[in-house]
mmCIF file of C-alpha atoms in Angstrom:
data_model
loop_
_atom_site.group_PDB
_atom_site.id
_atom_site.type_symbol
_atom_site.label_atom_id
_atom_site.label_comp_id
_atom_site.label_asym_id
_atom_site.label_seq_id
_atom_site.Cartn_x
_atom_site.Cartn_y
_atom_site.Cartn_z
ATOM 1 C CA UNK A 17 120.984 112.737 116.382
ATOM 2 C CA UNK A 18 119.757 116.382 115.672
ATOM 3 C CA UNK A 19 115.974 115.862 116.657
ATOM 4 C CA UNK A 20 115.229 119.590 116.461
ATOM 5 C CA UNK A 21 116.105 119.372 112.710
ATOM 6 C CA UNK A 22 114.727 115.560 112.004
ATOM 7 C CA UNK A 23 111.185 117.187 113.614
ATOM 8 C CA UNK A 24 111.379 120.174 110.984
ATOM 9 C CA UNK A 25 112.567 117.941 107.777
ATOM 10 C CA UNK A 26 110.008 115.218 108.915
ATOM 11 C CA UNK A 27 106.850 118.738 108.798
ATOM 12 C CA UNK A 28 108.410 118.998 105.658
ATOM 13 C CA UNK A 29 108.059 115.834 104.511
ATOM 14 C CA UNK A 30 104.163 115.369 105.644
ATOM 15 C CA UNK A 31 103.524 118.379 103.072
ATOM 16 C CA UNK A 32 105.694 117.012 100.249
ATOM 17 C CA UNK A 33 104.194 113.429 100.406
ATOM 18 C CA UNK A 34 100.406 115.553 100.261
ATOM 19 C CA UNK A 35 101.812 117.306 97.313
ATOM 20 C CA UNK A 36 102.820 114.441 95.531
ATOM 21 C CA UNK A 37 100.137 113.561 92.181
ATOM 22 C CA UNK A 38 100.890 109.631 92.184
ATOM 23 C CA UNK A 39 102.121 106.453 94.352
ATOM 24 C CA UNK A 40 104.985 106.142 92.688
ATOM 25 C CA UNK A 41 105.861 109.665 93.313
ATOM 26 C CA UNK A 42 105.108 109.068 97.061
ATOM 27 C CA UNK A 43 107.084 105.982 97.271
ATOM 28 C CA UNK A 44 110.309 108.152 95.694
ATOM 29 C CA UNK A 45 109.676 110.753 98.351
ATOM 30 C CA UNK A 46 109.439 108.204 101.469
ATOM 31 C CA UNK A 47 112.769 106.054 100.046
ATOM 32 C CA UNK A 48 114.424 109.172 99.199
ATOM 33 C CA UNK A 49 113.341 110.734 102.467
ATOM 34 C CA UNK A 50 115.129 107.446 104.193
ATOM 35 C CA UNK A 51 118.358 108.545 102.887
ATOM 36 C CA UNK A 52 118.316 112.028 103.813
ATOM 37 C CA UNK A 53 117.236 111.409 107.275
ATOM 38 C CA UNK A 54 118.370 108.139 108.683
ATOM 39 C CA UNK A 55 122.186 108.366 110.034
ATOM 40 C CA UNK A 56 124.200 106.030 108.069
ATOM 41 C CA UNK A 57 121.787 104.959 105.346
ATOM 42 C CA UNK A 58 123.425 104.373 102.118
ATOM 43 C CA UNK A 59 120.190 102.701 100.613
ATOM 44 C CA UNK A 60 116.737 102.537 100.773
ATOM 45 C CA UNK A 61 113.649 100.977 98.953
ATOM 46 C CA UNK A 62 110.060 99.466 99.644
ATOM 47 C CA UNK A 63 109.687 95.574 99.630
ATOM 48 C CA UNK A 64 106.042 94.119 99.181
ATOM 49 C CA UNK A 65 105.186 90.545 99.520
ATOM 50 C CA UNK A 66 102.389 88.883 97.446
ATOM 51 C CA UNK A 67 102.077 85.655 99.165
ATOM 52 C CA UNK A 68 105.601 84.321 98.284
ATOM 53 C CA UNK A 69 106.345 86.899 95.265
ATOM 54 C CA UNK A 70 108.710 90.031 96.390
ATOM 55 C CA UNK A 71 108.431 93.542 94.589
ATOM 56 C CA UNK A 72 110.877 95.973 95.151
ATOM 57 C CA UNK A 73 109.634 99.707 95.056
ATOM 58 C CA UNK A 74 111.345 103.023 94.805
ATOM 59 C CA UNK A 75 115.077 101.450 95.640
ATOM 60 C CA UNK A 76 117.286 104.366 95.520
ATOM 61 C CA UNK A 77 120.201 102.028 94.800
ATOM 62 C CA UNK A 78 120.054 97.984 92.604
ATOM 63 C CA UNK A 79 121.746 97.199 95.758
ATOM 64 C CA UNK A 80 118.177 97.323 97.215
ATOM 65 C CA UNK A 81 117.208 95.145 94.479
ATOM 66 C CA UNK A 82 119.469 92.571 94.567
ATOM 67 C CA UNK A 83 118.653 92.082 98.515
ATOM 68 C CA UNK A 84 115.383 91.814 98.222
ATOM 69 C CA UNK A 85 115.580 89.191 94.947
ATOM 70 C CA UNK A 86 117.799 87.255 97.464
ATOM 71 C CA UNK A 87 115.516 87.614 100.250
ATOM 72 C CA UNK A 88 112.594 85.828 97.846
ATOM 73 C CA UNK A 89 114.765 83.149 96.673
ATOM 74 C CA UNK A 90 116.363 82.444 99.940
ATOM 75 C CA UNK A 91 112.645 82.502 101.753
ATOM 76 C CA UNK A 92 114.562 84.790 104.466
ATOM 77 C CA UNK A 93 115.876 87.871 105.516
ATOM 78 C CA UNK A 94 114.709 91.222 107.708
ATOM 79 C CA UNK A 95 113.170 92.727 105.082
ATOM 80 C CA UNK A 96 111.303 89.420 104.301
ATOM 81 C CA UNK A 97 110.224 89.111 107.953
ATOM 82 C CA UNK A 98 108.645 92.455 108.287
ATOM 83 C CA UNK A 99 106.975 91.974 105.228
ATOM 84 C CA UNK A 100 104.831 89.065 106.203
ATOM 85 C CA UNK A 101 104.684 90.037 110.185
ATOM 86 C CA UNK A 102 101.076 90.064 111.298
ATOM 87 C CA UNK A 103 102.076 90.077 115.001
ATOM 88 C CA UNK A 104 105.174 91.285 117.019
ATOM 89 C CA UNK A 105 107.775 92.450 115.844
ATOM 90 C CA UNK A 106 107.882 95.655 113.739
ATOM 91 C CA UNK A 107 111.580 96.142 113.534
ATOM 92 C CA UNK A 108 114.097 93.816 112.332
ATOM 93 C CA UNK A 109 118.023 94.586 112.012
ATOM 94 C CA UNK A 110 121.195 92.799 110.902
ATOM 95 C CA UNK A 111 123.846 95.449 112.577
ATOM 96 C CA UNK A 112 126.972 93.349 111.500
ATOM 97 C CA UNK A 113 127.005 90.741 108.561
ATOM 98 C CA UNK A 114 130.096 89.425 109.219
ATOM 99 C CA UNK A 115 129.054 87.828 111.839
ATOM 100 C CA UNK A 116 127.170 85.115 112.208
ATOM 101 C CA UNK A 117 123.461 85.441 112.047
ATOM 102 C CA UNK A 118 121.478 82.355 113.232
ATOM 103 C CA UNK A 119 117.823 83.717 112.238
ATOM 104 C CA UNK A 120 118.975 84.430 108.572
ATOM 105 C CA UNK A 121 121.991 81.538 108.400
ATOM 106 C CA UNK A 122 121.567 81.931 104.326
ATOM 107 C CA UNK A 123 121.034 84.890 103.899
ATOM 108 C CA UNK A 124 123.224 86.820 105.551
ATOM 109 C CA UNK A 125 126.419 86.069 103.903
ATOM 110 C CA UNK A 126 125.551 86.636 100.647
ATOM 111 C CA UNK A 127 124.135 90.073 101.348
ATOM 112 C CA UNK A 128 127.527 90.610 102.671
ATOM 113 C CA UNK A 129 128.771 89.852 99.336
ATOM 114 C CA UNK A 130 126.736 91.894 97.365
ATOM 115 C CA UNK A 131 128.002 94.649 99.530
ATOM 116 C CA UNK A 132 125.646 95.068 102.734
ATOM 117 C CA UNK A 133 127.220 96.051 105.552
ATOM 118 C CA UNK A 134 124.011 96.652 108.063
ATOM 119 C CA UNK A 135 120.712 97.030 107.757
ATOM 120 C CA UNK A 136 117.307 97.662 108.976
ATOM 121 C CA UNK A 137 113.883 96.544 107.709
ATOM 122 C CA UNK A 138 110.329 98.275 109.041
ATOM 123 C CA UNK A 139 107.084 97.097 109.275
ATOM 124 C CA UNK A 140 104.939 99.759 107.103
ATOM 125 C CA UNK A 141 101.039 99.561 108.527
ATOM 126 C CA UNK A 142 98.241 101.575 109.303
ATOM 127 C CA UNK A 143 95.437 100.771 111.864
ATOM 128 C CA UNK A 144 93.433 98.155 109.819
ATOM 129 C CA UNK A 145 96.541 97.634 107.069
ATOM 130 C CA UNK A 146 99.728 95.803 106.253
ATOM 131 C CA UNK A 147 101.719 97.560 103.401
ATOM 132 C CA UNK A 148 105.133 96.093 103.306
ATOM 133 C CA UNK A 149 108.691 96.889 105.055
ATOM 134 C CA UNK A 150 110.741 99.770 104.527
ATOM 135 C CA UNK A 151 114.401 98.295 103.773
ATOM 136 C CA UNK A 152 117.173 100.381 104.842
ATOM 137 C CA UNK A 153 120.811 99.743 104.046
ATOM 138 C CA UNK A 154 124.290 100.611 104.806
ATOM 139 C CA UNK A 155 127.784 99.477 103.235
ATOM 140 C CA UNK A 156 129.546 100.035 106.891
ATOM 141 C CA UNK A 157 129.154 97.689 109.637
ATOM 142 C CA UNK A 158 127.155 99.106 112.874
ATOM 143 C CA UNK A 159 126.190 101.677 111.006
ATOM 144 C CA UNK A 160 122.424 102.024 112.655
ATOM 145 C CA UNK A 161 122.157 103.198 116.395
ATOM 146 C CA UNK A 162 118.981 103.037 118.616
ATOM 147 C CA UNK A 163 118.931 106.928 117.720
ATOM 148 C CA UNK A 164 118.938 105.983 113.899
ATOM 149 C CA UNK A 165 116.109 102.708 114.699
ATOM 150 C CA UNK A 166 113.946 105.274 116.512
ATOM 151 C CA UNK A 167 114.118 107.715 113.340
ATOM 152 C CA UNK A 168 113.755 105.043 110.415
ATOM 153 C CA UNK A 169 110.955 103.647 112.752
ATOM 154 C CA UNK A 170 109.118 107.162 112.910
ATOM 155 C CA UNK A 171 109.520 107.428 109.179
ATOM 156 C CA UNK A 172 107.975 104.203 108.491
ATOM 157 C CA UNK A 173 104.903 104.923 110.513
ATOM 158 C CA UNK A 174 104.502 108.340 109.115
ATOM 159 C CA UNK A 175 105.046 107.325 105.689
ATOM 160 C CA UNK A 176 102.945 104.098 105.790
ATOM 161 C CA UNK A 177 99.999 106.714 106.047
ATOM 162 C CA UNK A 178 100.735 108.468 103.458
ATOM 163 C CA UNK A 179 101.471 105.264 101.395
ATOM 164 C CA UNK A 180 97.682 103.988 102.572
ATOM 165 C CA UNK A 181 96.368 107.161 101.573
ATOM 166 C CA UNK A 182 98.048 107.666 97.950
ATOM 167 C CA UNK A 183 96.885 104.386 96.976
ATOM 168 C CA UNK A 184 93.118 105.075 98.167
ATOM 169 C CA UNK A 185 93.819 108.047 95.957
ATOM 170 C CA UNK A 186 94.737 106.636 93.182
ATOM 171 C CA UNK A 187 91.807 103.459 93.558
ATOM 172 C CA UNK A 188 89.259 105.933 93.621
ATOM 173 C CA UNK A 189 90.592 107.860 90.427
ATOM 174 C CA UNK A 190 90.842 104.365 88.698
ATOM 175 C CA UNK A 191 87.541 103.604 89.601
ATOM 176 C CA UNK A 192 86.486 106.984 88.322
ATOM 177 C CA UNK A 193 87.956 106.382 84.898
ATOM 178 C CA UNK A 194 86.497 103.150 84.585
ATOM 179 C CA UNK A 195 83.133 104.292 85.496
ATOM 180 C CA UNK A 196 83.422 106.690 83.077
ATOM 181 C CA UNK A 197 84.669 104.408 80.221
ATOM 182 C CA UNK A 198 82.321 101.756 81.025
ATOM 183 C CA UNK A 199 79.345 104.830 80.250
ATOM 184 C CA UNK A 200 81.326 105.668 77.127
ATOM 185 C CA UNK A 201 81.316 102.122 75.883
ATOM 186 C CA UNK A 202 77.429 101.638 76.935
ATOM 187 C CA UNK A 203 76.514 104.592 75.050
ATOM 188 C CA UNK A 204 78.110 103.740 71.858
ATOM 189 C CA UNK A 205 76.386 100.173 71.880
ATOM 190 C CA UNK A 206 73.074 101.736 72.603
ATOM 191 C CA UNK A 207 73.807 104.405 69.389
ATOM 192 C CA UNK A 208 75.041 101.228 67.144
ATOM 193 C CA UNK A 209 72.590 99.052 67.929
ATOM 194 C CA UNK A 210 69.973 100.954 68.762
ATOM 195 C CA UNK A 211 69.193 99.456 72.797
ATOM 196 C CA UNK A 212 68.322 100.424 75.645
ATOM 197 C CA UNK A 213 70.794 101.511 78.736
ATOM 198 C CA UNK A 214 69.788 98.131 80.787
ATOM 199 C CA UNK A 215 70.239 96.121 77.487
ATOM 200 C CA UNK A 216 73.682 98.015 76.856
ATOM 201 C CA UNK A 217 74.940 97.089 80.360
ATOM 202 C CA UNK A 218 73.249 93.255 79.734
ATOM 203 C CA UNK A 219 75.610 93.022 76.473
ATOM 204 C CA UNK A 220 79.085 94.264 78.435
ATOM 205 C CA UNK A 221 77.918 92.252 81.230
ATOM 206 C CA UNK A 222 77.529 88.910 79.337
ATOM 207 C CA UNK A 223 80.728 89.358 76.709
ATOM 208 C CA UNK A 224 83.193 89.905 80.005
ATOM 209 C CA UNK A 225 81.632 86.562 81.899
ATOM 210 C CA UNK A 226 81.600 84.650 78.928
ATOM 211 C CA UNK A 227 84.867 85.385 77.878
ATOM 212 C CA UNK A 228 86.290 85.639 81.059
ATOM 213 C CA UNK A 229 87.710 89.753 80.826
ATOM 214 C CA UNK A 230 87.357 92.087 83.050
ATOM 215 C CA UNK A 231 84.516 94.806 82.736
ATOM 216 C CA UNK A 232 86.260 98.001 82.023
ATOM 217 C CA UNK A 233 88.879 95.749 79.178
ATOM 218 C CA UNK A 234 85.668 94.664 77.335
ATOM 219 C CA UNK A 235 84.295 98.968 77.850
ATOM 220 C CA UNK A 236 88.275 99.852 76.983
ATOM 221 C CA UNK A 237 88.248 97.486 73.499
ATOM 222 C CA UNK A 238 84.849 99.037 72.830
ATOM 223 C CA UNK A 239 85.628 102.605 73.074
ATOM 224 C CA UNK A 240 88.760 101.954 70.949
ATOM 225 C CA UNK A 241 87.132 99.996 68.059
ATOM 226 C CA UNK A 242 83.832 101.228 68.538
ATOM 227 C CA UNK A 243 82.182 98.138 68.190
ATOM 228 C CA UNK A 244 82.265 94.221 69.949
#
């Protein structure tokens, strides 16, 4: 492992995944980034667990896919694990799936036969923050070494940052918009109907709880039709 040149591509990375204008964007960079950096990575993608549900972000490859869609049906895997570790361990890896792998007894073989050789599954966090694991594949067997663990680790912490922080990012710029729309949509009832701002906010207020929509749909239907 070159660790002069993983140091210099991983400055390069910080500023790329700052320069990036959405999550989705960031997500490409960090799976793409995987790839590039990680010796003997064929594959990469995100895997996030809602409760049971898996979603599979930014897989470079449907081989990414497929694992992780046979991780949620199975109820198993490395990926799975790190997903839904609070404690412990932050690393899981499957070096050879031909043999015989009592953790994941399921599992295992049928990755095999969807073409996973090895893999490697990270623990994405923050401080205060679970995010998800950081799947990393290869079609070889053994293909990962400790040097190759150590980098995919270091990317996974270093992107999990930058995850946390694009999705603050992009919170804050929905929030904005609603804000905004929710003034828009107050300001044509009061015009309309000729009411004050507290009686505006009363009316949007009311129609979402009693109809059981959220705030800014009721301010979004409003601003399209121009009218309740």
């Amino acid at each position: 492992m070159d660790w002069a040149r993983f140091a210099q591509e991983m400055a390069t990375l910080a500023r790329d995944l700052l320069a990036q204008t959405s999550v989705d964007a960031t997500l490409e960079r960090i799976t793409g980034s995987a790839v590039e950096l990680v010796e003997g990575c064929d594959a990469a993608g995100i895997l996030m667990l809602h409760d049971k549900k898996v979603q599979t972000l930014a897989a470079t490859e449907q081989l990414v896919v497929d694992s992780d869609r046979l991780q949620e049906q199975l109820g198993e895997g490395p990926c799975f694990d790190a997903a839904r570790t609070k404690e412990g361990e932050r690393v899981f890896r499957i070096p050879d799936f031909t043999r015989e792998q009592p953790r994941w007894p399921d599992y295992a073989p049928r990755a095999l036969r969807l073409g996973v050789g090895s893999m490697m599954g990270f623990l994405l966090y923050t401080e205060d923050e679970e995010l998800g694991a950081l799947n990393i594949y290869s079609r070889s067997l053994g293909a990962f070494t400790e040097a190759g663990e150590l980098a995919g680790w270091l990317l996974a912490s270093h992107a999990a940052v930058s995850f946390s922080s694009a999705r603050t990012h992009a919170q804050m710029e929905q929030a904005l918009g609603t804000r905004h729309m929710i003034g828009e949509a107050m300001g044509i009832l009061m015009g309309s109907h000729d009411i004050t701002e507290e009686r505006a906010f009363d009316v949007l207020r009311r129609y979402s709880q009693e109809r059981n929509v959220k705030l800014r749909e009721v301010a979004r239907m409003i601003c399209e039709r121009g009218t309740l």
